[in-house]
Amino acid sequence: MIMPMKMLEENLNKHVALLLKDNRILEGVLSGYDEYMNMVLEEVEENAESLTRRLGTVIIRGSNVVRIVPK
Amino acid sequence: MIMPMKMLEENLNKHVALLLKDNRILEGVLSGYDEYMNMVLEEVEENAESLTRRLGTVIIRGSNVVRIVPK
Amino acid sequence: MIMPMKMLEENLNKHVALLLKDNRILEGVLSGYDEYMNMVLEEVEENAESLTRRLGTVIIRGSNVVRIVPK
Amino acid sequence: MIMPMKMLEENLNKHVALLLKDNRILEGVLSGYDEYMNMVLEEVEENAESLTRRLGTVIIRGSNVVRIVPK
Amino acid sequence: MIMPMKMLEENLNKHVALLLKDNRILEGVLSGYDEYMNMVLEEVEENAESLTRRLGTVIIRGSNVVRIVPK
Amino acid sequence: MIMPMKMLEENLNKHVALLLKDNRILEGVLSGYDEYMNMVLEEVEENAESLTRRLGTVIIRGSNVVRIVPK
Amino acid sequence: MIMPMKMLEENLNKHVALLLKDNRILEGVLSGYDEYMNMVLEEVEENAESLTRRLGTVIIRGSNVVRIVPK
């Protein structure tokens, strides 16, 4: 058994892809998170409505997160 | 009587299919969960809008989950 | 006066029909529930968008439930 | 001053009409409720999308309730 | 400074108009409320989709309320 | 650093414009608020769907608020 | 590991871009925030539906925030 929060911990400083409720996808290095699944991603590339943008560092509010895929 | 959380425990390391609120279906091996129904699935195959994708490991935020079907 | 949770208890191991927020209907035997109205149904038949499917055992996240009808 | 929960208590075993968020209307005898406005109705007649159905006993999850009208 | 709950108290037994999230407007005498903004209105006239109806007493679940206008 | 609640306090008895989730804009004098961002506005002018109306005093449920702009 | 709230602290008095759930973007200087991600921005320029407006100081309710990008 691996707790979801433990899984986040194991992916610290690694590449992950975040799917948000509005279908936005953020790919970047996971540099932090908290108990609400608020997250800090760095070197982010965002895909939304077939548009790609480089965003650098991003703070994401956990309530918008659908799923996280380690890369 | 079987508690829903106990039912999740019984399905640890087994195949399950997760339906999310956006109609996305994730099938994979349940390797972890917590009290909010946050979950860790492995060897995931995702179906969304008639598209199938292999995702490997996925962390799902519990608030998006509709139902879980053991396979 | 009968408390809603007591009513669930009385329907343990009996047939119920669950209406979910996405209009999905799940019919099956109620084999468990908790304080959040998370539920375990067995021998489930699901109706969604005029499609019927046999699902076996299903764990439902309570936040999706609209109403429960004992059969 | 009459507290909303007290008003529910006064309508125990009386006819009420419940409006839900999906515009569904349930009319029946209020036989129970709890602090979340989860409710038990009996002898229910449901109106949804101009369709009337007799449902017998129904357990309603409070988060779906908009308003309650004593009859 | 007047606290919102204090403002409700000052409008007890007075006419108010309630706007709900589904654009429904309920006008009536405020006879009770609680900390969640659950409310009891009496002598209610409801306007929804340009239809007016007399409803008598109504219990409203606070989570549906947008704004309250004392009349 | 100025806390959001402190900022509300500094705007007591001053003109503010409130944007709600349904795109409604309420302009008026902020005469009260609480920890949930429930608010009391006075001398309110409301704009909704390009219609302007004078509402006098208004109690707003905090969960509907998007942003507040001091005028 | 950097906690999301710590990341906000590091961006105090710096330019950030806020994306809200209704796709509104607010750019300005972050002058305050709290544990719910309620925020105070100053010298705000808002983009909504391809319209740009200068708003000065803005208080944002945290529940509407999707992501924050330091500039």
Coordinates of C-alpha atoms in Angstrom, one line a residue:
Chain A
M1 CA 0.0 0.0 0.0
I2 CA 1.3 3.4 -1.0
M3 CA -0.6 6.5 0.3
P4 CA -1.4 9.2 -2.4
M5 CA 0.5 11.8 -0.4
K6 CA 3.6 9.5 -0.1
M7 CA 3.4 9.1 -3.9
L8 CA 3.6 12.8 -4.3
E9 CA 6.6 12.9 -2.0
E10 CA 8.3 10.3 -4.1
N11 CA 7.9 12.5 -7.2
L12 CA 9.5 15.6 -5.6
N13 CA 11.9 17.2 -8.0
K14 CA 10.7 14.9 -10.8
H15 CA 8.6 15.6 -13.9
V16 CA 4.9 15.2 -13.6
A17 CA 1.8 16.1 -15.7
L18 CA -1.1 17.6 -14.0
L19 CA -4.6 17.5 -15.4
L20 CA -6.9 20.3 -14.1
K21 CA -10.7 20.4 -14.1
D22 CA -10.8 22.8 -17.0
N23 CA -8.8 20.3 -19.1
R24 CA -5.7 22.4 -18.8
I25 CA -2.5 20.2 -18.6
L26 CA 0.6 21.5 -16.8
E27 CA 3.9 19.6 -17.2
G28 CA 6.8 20.5 -15.0
V29 CA 9.0 19.6 -12.1
L30 CA 7.1 19.1 -8.8
S31 CA 8.9 21.2 -6.2
G32 CA 6.3 21.2 -3.5
Y33 CA 2.8 20.3 -2.4
D34 CA 0.7 20.4 0.8
E35 CA -2.2 18.4 2.3
Y36 CA -4.8 20.0 0.1
M37 CA -2.8 19.0 -3.0
N38 CA -1.9 22.6 -3.6
M39 CA 1.3 22.3 -5.6
V40 CA 4.3 24.1 -6.9
L41 CA 5.6 23.2 -10.3
E42 CA 8.7 24.6 -12.0
E43 CA 9.7 24.8 -15.6
V44 CA 6.1 24.5 -16.5
E45 CA 4.7 24.0 -20.0
E46 CA 1.0 24.4 -20.1
N47 CA -1.5 23.0 -22.7
A48 CA -4.9 24.5 -22.8
E49 CA -7.2 24.4 -25.8
S50 CA -4.4 23.1 -28.1
L51 CA -2.2 26.1 -27.1
T52 CA 1.2 25.5 -25.5
R53 CA 2.8 28.1 -23.3
R54 CA 6.0 28.2 -21.1
L55 CA 5.0 29.5 -17.7
G56 CA 8.1 28.9 -15.5
T57 CA 7.1 28.5 -11.9
V58 CA 3.4 27.9 -11.1
I59 CA 1.4 27.5 -7.8
I60 CA -1.7 25.4 -8.4
R61 CA -4.7 25.4 -6.0
G62 CA -5.4 21.7 -5.1
S63 CA -9.2 21.9 -5.6
N64 CA -8.6 22.2 -9.4
V65 CA -6.6 19.0 -9.7
V66 CA -8.0 15.9 -11.4
R67 CA -5.0 13.6 -11.7
I68 CA -1.2 13.6 -11.5
V69 CA 0.9 11.5 -13.8
P70 CA 4.6 11.0 -13.0
K71 CA 6.7 11.2 -16.2
Chain B
M1 CA -22.1 -4.8 6.4
I2 CA -18.9 -3.8 4.6
M3 CA -17.6 -0.3 4.9
P4 CA -16.7 1.5 1.6
M5 CA -13.2 2.1 2.9
K6 CA -12.8 -1.6 3.8
M7 CA -13.9 -2.5 0.3
L8 CA -11.1 -0.3 -1.1
E9 CA -8.7 -2.1 1.2
E10 CA -9.9 -5.5 -0.1
N11 CA -9.1 -4.3 -3.6
L12 CA -5.5 -3.3 -2.9
N13 CA -3.2 -4.6 -5.6
K14 CA -6.2 -5.6 -7.7
H15 CA -7.6 -4.3 -11.0
V16 CA -10.3 -1.6 -10.6
A17 CA -12.0 0.8 -13.0
L18 CA -12.5 4.4 -11.8
L19 CA -15.2 6.6 -13.3
L20 CA -14.4 10.4 -12.8
K21 CA -16.8 13.3 -12.9
D22 CA -15.7 14.3 -16.4
N23 CA -16.6 10.8 -17.7
R24 CA -13.0 9.8 -17.9
I25 CA -12.4 6.1 -17.0
L26 CA -9.1 4.9 -15.5
E27 CA -8.4 1.2 -15.3
G28 CA -5.4 -0.1 -13.4
V29 CA -4.1 -1.7 -10.2
L30 CA -5.1 0.0 -7.0
S31 CA -1.9 0.5 -5.0
G32 CA -3.1 3.1 -2.5
Y33 CA -5.8 5.3 -1.3
D34 CA -6.6 7.6 1.7
E35 CA -9.7 8.8 3.7
Y36 CA -10.6 11.4 1.0
M37 CA -10.6 8.6 -1.7
N38 CA -7.5 10.1 -3.2
M39 CA -6.0 7.1 -5.0
V40 CA -2.9 5.7 -6.6
L41 CA -3.4 3.5 -9.6
E42 CA -0.7 1.7 -11.5
E43 CA -0.5 0.3 -15.1
V44 CA -3.3 2.7 -15.9
E45 CA -5.2 2.7 -19.2
E46 CA -7.4 5.8 -19.5
N47 CA -10.5 6.2 -21.6
A48 CA -11.7 9.8 -22.3
E49 CA -13.9 10.8 -25.2
S50 CA -13.3 7.5 -27.0
L51 CA -9.5 7.9 -26.8
T52 CA -7.4 5.2 -25.0
R53 CA -4.0 6.1 -23.5
R54 CA -1.5 4.2 -21.3
L55 CA -0.5 6.4 -18.4
G56 CA 1.5 4.2 -16.1
T57 CA 1.2 5.4 -12.5
V58 CA -1.6 7.9 -11.7
I59 CA -2.5 9.9 -8.5
I60 CA -6.2 10.8 -8.5
R61 CA -7.8 13.5 -6.3
G62 CA -10.7 11.9 -4.5
S63 CA -13.1 14.7 -5.1
N64 CA -13.3 13.8 -8.8
V65 CA -14.3 10.1 -8.2
V66 CA -17.9 9.0 -9.0
R67 CA -17.6 5.2 -8.6
I68 CA -15.0 2.4 -8.4
V69 CA -15.7 -1.0 -10.0
P70 CA -13.4 -4.0 -8.9
K71 CA -12.5 -6.0 -12.0
Chain C
M1 CA -38.9 10.0 13.3
I2 CA -36.4 7.9 11.4
M3 CA -32.9 9.3 10.8
P4 CA -31.7 9.0 7.1
M5 CA -28.7 7.0 8.3
K6 CA -31.0 4.6 10.2
M7 CA -33.0 4.2 7.0
L8 CA -29.8 3.1 5.2
E9 CA -29.1 0.6 7.9
E10 CA -32.6 -0.9 7.5
N11 CA -31.9 -1.4 3.9
L12 CA -28.6 -3.3 4.4
N13 CA -28.6 -6.4 2.2
K14 CA -31.7 -5.2 0.3
H15 CA -32.2 -3.9 -3.2
V16 CA -32.0 -0.2 -3.6
A17 CA -31.8 2.2 -6.6
L18 CA -29.3 5.0 -6.5
L19 CA -29.7 8.2 -8.5
L20 CA -26.4 10.0 -9.1
K21 CA -25.8 13.7 -10.0
D22 CA -25.0 12.7 -13.6
N23 CA -28.4 11.0 -13.9
R24 CA -26.8 7.6 -13.7
I25 CA -29.0 5.0 -11.9
L26 CA -27.4 2.1 -10.1
E27 CA -29.6 -0.7 -8.8
G28 CA -28.2 -3.4 -6.6
V29 CA -27.9 -4.8 -3.1
L30 CA -26.7 -2.3 -0.5
S31 CA -23.9 -4.1 1.4
G32 CA -22.3 -1.1 3.1
Y33 CA -22.2 2.7 3.6
D34 CA -20.5 5.3 5.8
E35 CA -21.3 8.7 7.3
Y36 CA -20.5 10.5 4.0
M37 CA -23.1 8.3 2.2
N38 CA -20.2 6.5 0.4
M39 CA -21.8 3.2 -0.4
V40 CA -21.0 -0.4 -1.5
L41 CA -23.6 -2.0 -3.8
E42 CA -23.4 -5.5 -5.1
E43 CA -24.9 -7.2 -8.2
V44 CA -25.2 -3.8 -9.7
E45 CA -27.1 -3.0 -12.9
E46 CA -26.3 0.5 -14.1
N47 CA -28.5 2.7 -16.4
A48 CA -26.8 5.7 -18.0
E49 CA -28.0 7.5 -21.1
S50 CA -30.4 4.6 -21.9
L51 CA -27.5 2.0 -21.7
T52 CA -27.8 -0.9 -19.2
R53 CA -24.7 -2.6 -17.9
R54 CA -24.0 -5.3 -15.3
L55 CA -21.1 -4.0 -13.0
G56 CA -21.0 -6.5 -10.1
T57 CA -19.7 -4.8 -7.0
V58 CA -19.5 -1.0 -7.0
I59 CA -18.1 1.6 -4.5
I60 CA -19.9 4.9 -4.8
R61 CA -18.5 8.2 -3.5
G62 CA -21.3 9.8 -1.4
S63 CA -20.9 13.3 -2.9
N64 CA -22.4 12.1 -6.1
V65 CA -25.6 10.7 -4.6
V66 CA -28.9 12.5 -5.1
R67 CA -31.4 10.0 -3.8
I68 CA -31.8 6.4 -2.7
V69 CA -35.0 4.4 -3.3
P70 CA -35.4 1.0 -1.5
K71 CA -37.0 -1.5 -3.9
Chain D
M1 CA -37.8 33.4 15.5
I2 CA -38.1 29.9 14.2
M3 CA -34.9 27.9 13.4
P4 CA -35.0 26.1 10.0
M5 CA -34.3 22.8 11.7
K6 CA -37.2 23.4 14.1
M7 CA -39.4 24.1 11.2
L8 CA -38.4 20.7 9.7
E9 CA -39.3 19.1 13.1
E10 CA -42.7 20.7 13.0
N11 CA -43.3 19.1 9.7
L12 CA -42.5 15.6 10.7
N13 CA -45.1 13.1 9.5
K14 CA -46.7 15.9 7.3
H15 CA -46.7 16.4 3.6
V16 CA -43.9 18.4 2.1
A17 CA -42.6 19.2 -1.4
L18 CA -38.9 19.2 -1.9
L19 CA -37.2 21.0 -4.8
L20 CA -33.8 19.6 -5.7
K21 CA -30.9 21.2 -7.6
D22 CA -31.7 19.3 -10.8
N23 CA -35.3 20.7 -10.7
R24 CA -36.7 17.4 -9.6
I25 CA -39.7 17.8 -7.2
L26 CA -40.4 15.1 -4.6
E27 CA -43.7 15.3 -2.7
G28 CA -44.3 13.0 0.3
V29 CA -44.5 12.6 4.0
L30 CA -41.4 13.8 5.9
S31 CA -40.5 10.9 8.2
G32 CA -36.9 11.9 9.1
Y33 CA -34.1 14.3 8.6
D34 CA -30.6 15.1 10.1
E35 CA -28.4 18.1 10.6
Y36 CA -27.2 18.0 6.9
M37 CA -30.8 18.2 5.7
N38 CA -30.5 14.6 4.6
M39 CA -34.1 13.5 4.6
V40 CA -36.4 10.5 4.5
L41 CA -39.7 10.9 2.6
E42 CA -42.5 8.3 2.4
E43 CA -45.3 7.8 -0.2
V44 CA -43.2 9.9 -2.6
E45 CA -44.4 11.2 -5.9
E46 CA -41.6 12.6 -8.0
N47 CA -41.8 15.1 -10.8
A48 CA -38.8 15.4 -13.1
E49 CA -38.9 16.8 -16.7
S50 CA -42.7 16.6 -16.8
L51 CA -42.7 12.9 -15.8
T52 CA -44.5 11.8 -12.6
R53 CA -43.5 8.6 -10.8
R54 CA -44.5 6.9 -7.5
L55 CA -41.3 6.0 -5.6
G56 CA -42.6 4.9 -2.1
T57 CA -39.8 5.7 0.4
V58 CA -36.9 7.9 -0.6
I59 CA -33.7 8.9 1.2
I60 CA -32.4 12.3 -0.1
R61 CA -28.9 13.6 0.3
G62 CA -29.2 17.1 1.8
S63 CA -26.6 18.7 -0.5
N64 CA -29.1 18.4 -3.4
V65 CA -31.9 20.3 -1.6
V66 CA -32.9 23.8 -2.7
R67 CA -36.1 24.4 -0.8
I68 CA -38.8 22.6 1.2
V69 CA -42.5 23.6 1.1
P70 CA -44.9 22.3 3.8
K71 CA -48.2 21.3 2.1
Chain E
M1 CA -19.6 47.7 11.3
I2 CA -22.7 45.5 11.0
M3 CA -22.1 41.7 10.8
P4 CA -24.1 39.9 8.0
M5 CA -25.8 37.7 10.6
K6 CA -26.8 40.7 12.7
M7 CA -28.3 42.2 9.6
L8 CA -30.4 39.0 9.2
E9 CA -31.5 39.4 12.8
E10 CA -32.6 42.9 12.2
N11 CA -34.8 41.7 9.4
L12 CA -36.7 39.1 11.4
N13 CA -40.4 39.3 10.8
K14 CA -39.8 41.7 7.9
H15 CA -40.2 41.4 4.2
V16 CA -37.1 40.2 2.3
A17 CA -36.3 39.1 -1.3
L18 CA -34.0 36.1 -1.7
L19 CA -32.1 35.4 -4.9
L20 CA -31.1 31.8 -5.3
K21 CA -28.3 30.3 -7.5
D22 CA -30.8 29.1 -10.1
N23 CA -32.1 32.7 -10.4
R24 CA -35.3 31.9 -8.5
I25 CA -36.5 34.8 -6.4
L26 CA -38.4 34.3 -3.2
E27 CA -40.1 37.2 -1.5
G28 CA -41.7 36.8 2.0
V29 CA -41.4 37.4 5.7
L30 CA -38.1 36.2 7.3
S31 CA -39.2 34.2 10.3
G32 CA -35.9 32.3 11.0
Y33 CA -32.4 31.5 9.9
D34 CA -29.3 29.8 11.2
E35 CA -25.5 30.1 10.9
Y36 CA -25.5 28.4 7.5
M37 CA -28.0 30.9 6.2
N38 CA -30.6 28.2 6.0
M39 CA -33.8 30.3 6.3
V40 CA -37.5 30.1 6.9
L41 CA -39.7 32.5 4.9
E42 CA -43.4 32.9 5.3
E43 CA -46.1 34.2 2.9
V44 CA -43.7 33.5 0.1
E45 CA -44.2 34.5 -3.5
E46 CA -41.7 32.8 -5.8
N47 CA -40.5 34.0 -9.2
A48 CA -38.8 31.5 -11.4
E49 CA -38.5 31.8 -15.2
S50 CA -41.1 34.5 -15.3
L51 CA -43.6 32.4 -13.4
T52 CA -45.1 33.6 -10.1
R53 CA -46.4 31.2 -7.5
R54 CA -47.6 31.6 -3.9
L55 CA -45.9 29.0 -1.7
G56 CA -46.8 29.9 1.9
T57 CA -44.0 28.8 4.2
V58 CA -40.7 27.8 2.7
I59 CA -37.5 26.4 4.2
I60 CA -34.4 27.3 2.1
R61 CA -31.0 25.6 2.3
G62 CA -28.4 28.3 2.8
S63 CA -26.0 26.9 0.2
N64 CA -28.4 28.0 -2.6
V65 CA -28.6 31.7 -1.5
V66 CA -26.8 34.4 -3.5
R67 CA -28.1 37.6 -1.9
I68 CA -30.8 38.9 0.5
V69 CA -32.5 42.3 0.0
P70 CA -34.6 43.7 2.8
K71 CA -37.8 45.3 1.4
Chain F
M1 CA 2.0 42.1 3.9
I2 CA -1.7 42.9 4.2
M3 CA -4.2 40.2 5.0
P4 CA -7.3 40.0 2.8
M5 CA -9.6 40.3 5.8
K6 CA -7.6 43.4 7.0
M7 CA -8.1 44.9 3.5
L8 CA -11.9 44.4 3.9
E9 CA -11.7 46.1 7.3
E10 CA -9.9 49.1 5.7
N11 CA -12.7 49.5 3.2
L12 CA -15.5 49.6 5.8
N13 CA -17.9 52.4 5.1
K14 CA -16.3 52.9 1.7
H15 CA -17.5 52.2 -1.8
V16 CA -16.6 48.8 -3.3
A17 CA -17.6 46.8 -6.3
L18 CA -18.3 43.1 -5.8
L19 CA -18.2 40.6 -8.7
L20 CA -20.3 37.5 -8.1
K21 CA -19.9 34.1 -9.7
D22 CA -23.0 34.7 -11.9
N23 CA -21.2 37.8 -13.3
R24 CA -23.5 40.1 -11.3
I25 CA -21.8 43.3 -10.1
L26 CA -22.9 45.0 -6.9
E27 CA -21.6 48.5 -6.1
G28 CA -22.2 50.0 -2.7
V29 CA -20.9 51.0 0.7
L30 CA -19.4 48.1 2.6
S31 CA -21.0 48.2 6.0
G32 CA -20.0 44.7 7.3
Y33 CA -18.5 41.3 6.6
D34 CA -17.5 38.1 8.4
E35 CA -14.9 35.4 8.1
Y36 CA -16.7 33.6 5.3
M37 CA -16.7 36.9 3.3
N38 CA -20.5 37.2 3.8
M39 CA -21.0 40.9 3.3
V40 CA -23.4 43.7 3.9
L41 CA -23.5 46.5 1.3
E42 CA -25.6 49.6 1.4
E43 CA -26.9 52.0 -1.3
V44 CA -26.3 49.2 -3.7
E45 CA -26.6 49.5 -7.5
E46 CA -26.6 46.1 -9.2
N47 CA -25.6 45.3 -12.8
A48 CA -26.7 41.9 -14.2
E49 CA -27.0 41.1 -17.8
S50 CA -26.7 44.8 -18.8
L51 CA -29.6 45.8 -16.4
T52 CA -29.0 48.3 -13.6
R53 CA -31.1 48.3 -10.5
R54 CA -31.0 50.1 -7.2
L55 CA -31.4 47.6 -4.3
G56 CA -30.6 49.6 -1.2
T57 CA -29.2 47.3 1.5
V58 CA -28.0 43.8 0.4
I59 CA -26.6 40.8 2.3
I60 CA -24.3 38.7 0.1
R61 CA -23.4 35.1 0.9
G62 CA -19.6 34.9 0.7
S63 CA -19.5 31.7 -1.3
N64 CA -20.7 33.6 -4.4
V65 CA -18.0 36.3 -4.3
V66 CA -15.2 36.3 -6.9
R67 CA -13.4 39.6 -6.3
I68 CA -13.9 42.9 -4.5
V69 CA -12.6 46.2 -5.9
P70 CA -12.3 49.2 -3.6
K71 CA -13.5 52.3 -5.5
Chain G
M1 CA 10.7 20.9 -1.1
I2 CA 8.9 24.2 -1.1
M3 CA 5.4 24.5 0.3
P4 CA 2.8 26.3 -1.9
M5 CA 2.2 28.8 0.9
K6 CA 5.9 29.5 1.3
M7 CA 6.0 30.1 -2.5
L8 CA 3.3 32.7 -2.1
E9 CA 5.3 34.3 0.7
E10 CA 8.3 34.6 -1.5
N11 CA 6.3 36.4 -4.1
L12 CA 5.0 39.1 -1.7
N13 CA 5.4 42.6 -3.3
K14 CA 6.2 41.0 -6.6
H15 CA 4.2 40.7 -9.9
V16 CA 2.1 37.7 -10.3
A17 CA -0.6 36.5 -12.7
L18 CA -3.7 34.9 -11.3
L19 CA -6.0 32.6 -13.4
L20 CA -9.5 32.4 -12.0
K21 CA -12.1 29.6 -12.6
D22 CA -14.1 31.9 -15.0
N23 CA -10.9 32.3 -17.1
R24 CA -10.4 35.8 -15.9
I25 CA -6.7 36.7 -15.5
L26 CA -5.5 39.3 -13.0
E27 CA -2.0 40.6 -13.1
G28 CA -0.6 42.8 -10.3
V29 CA 1.6 43.0 -7.2
L30 CA 0.8 40.4 -4.5
S31 CA 0.5 42.4 -1.3
G32 CA -1.2 39.8 0.8
Y33 CA -2.8 36.3 1.1
D34 CA -4.2 34.0 3.8
E35 CA -4.5 30.2 4.3
Y36 CA -7.6 29.9 2.0
M37 CA -5.5 31.6 -0.8
N38 CA -7.7 34.7 -0.5
M39 CA -5.4 37.3 -1.9
V40 CA -4.8 41.1 -2.2
L41 CA -3.4 42.3 -5.5
E42 CA -2.4 45.9 -6.2
E43 CA -2.0 47.8 -9.5
V44 CA -4.2 45.1 -11.1
E45 CA -4.8 44.8 -14.8
E46 CA -7.6 42.3 -15.6
N47 CA -8.1 40.3 -18.7
A48 CA -11.6 38.8 -19.2
E49 CA -13.1 37.8 -22.6
S50 CA -10.4 39.7 -24.5
L51 CA -11.1 43.0 -22.5
T52 CA -8.4 44.6 -20.5
R53 CA -9.2 46.9 -17.5
R54 CA -7.1 48.6 -14.8
L55 CA -8.7 47.9 -11.4
G56 CA -6.2 49.2 -8.9
T57 CA -6.4 47.1 -5.7
V58 CA -8.4 43.9 -5.7
I59 CA -9.3 41.3 -3.0
I60 CA -9.8 37.8 -4.5
R61 CA -11.7 35.0 -2.8
G62 CA -9.4 32.0 -2.8
S63 CA -12.0 29.5 -3.9
N64 CA -11.9 31.0 -7.4
V65 CA -8.2 30.7 -8.0
V66 CA -6.8 28.0 -10.4
R67 CA -3.1 28.9 -10.6
I68 CA -0.7 31.7 -9.8
V69 CA 2.3 32.5 -12.0
P70 CA 5.1 34.7 -10.6
K71 CA 6.2 37.2 -13.3

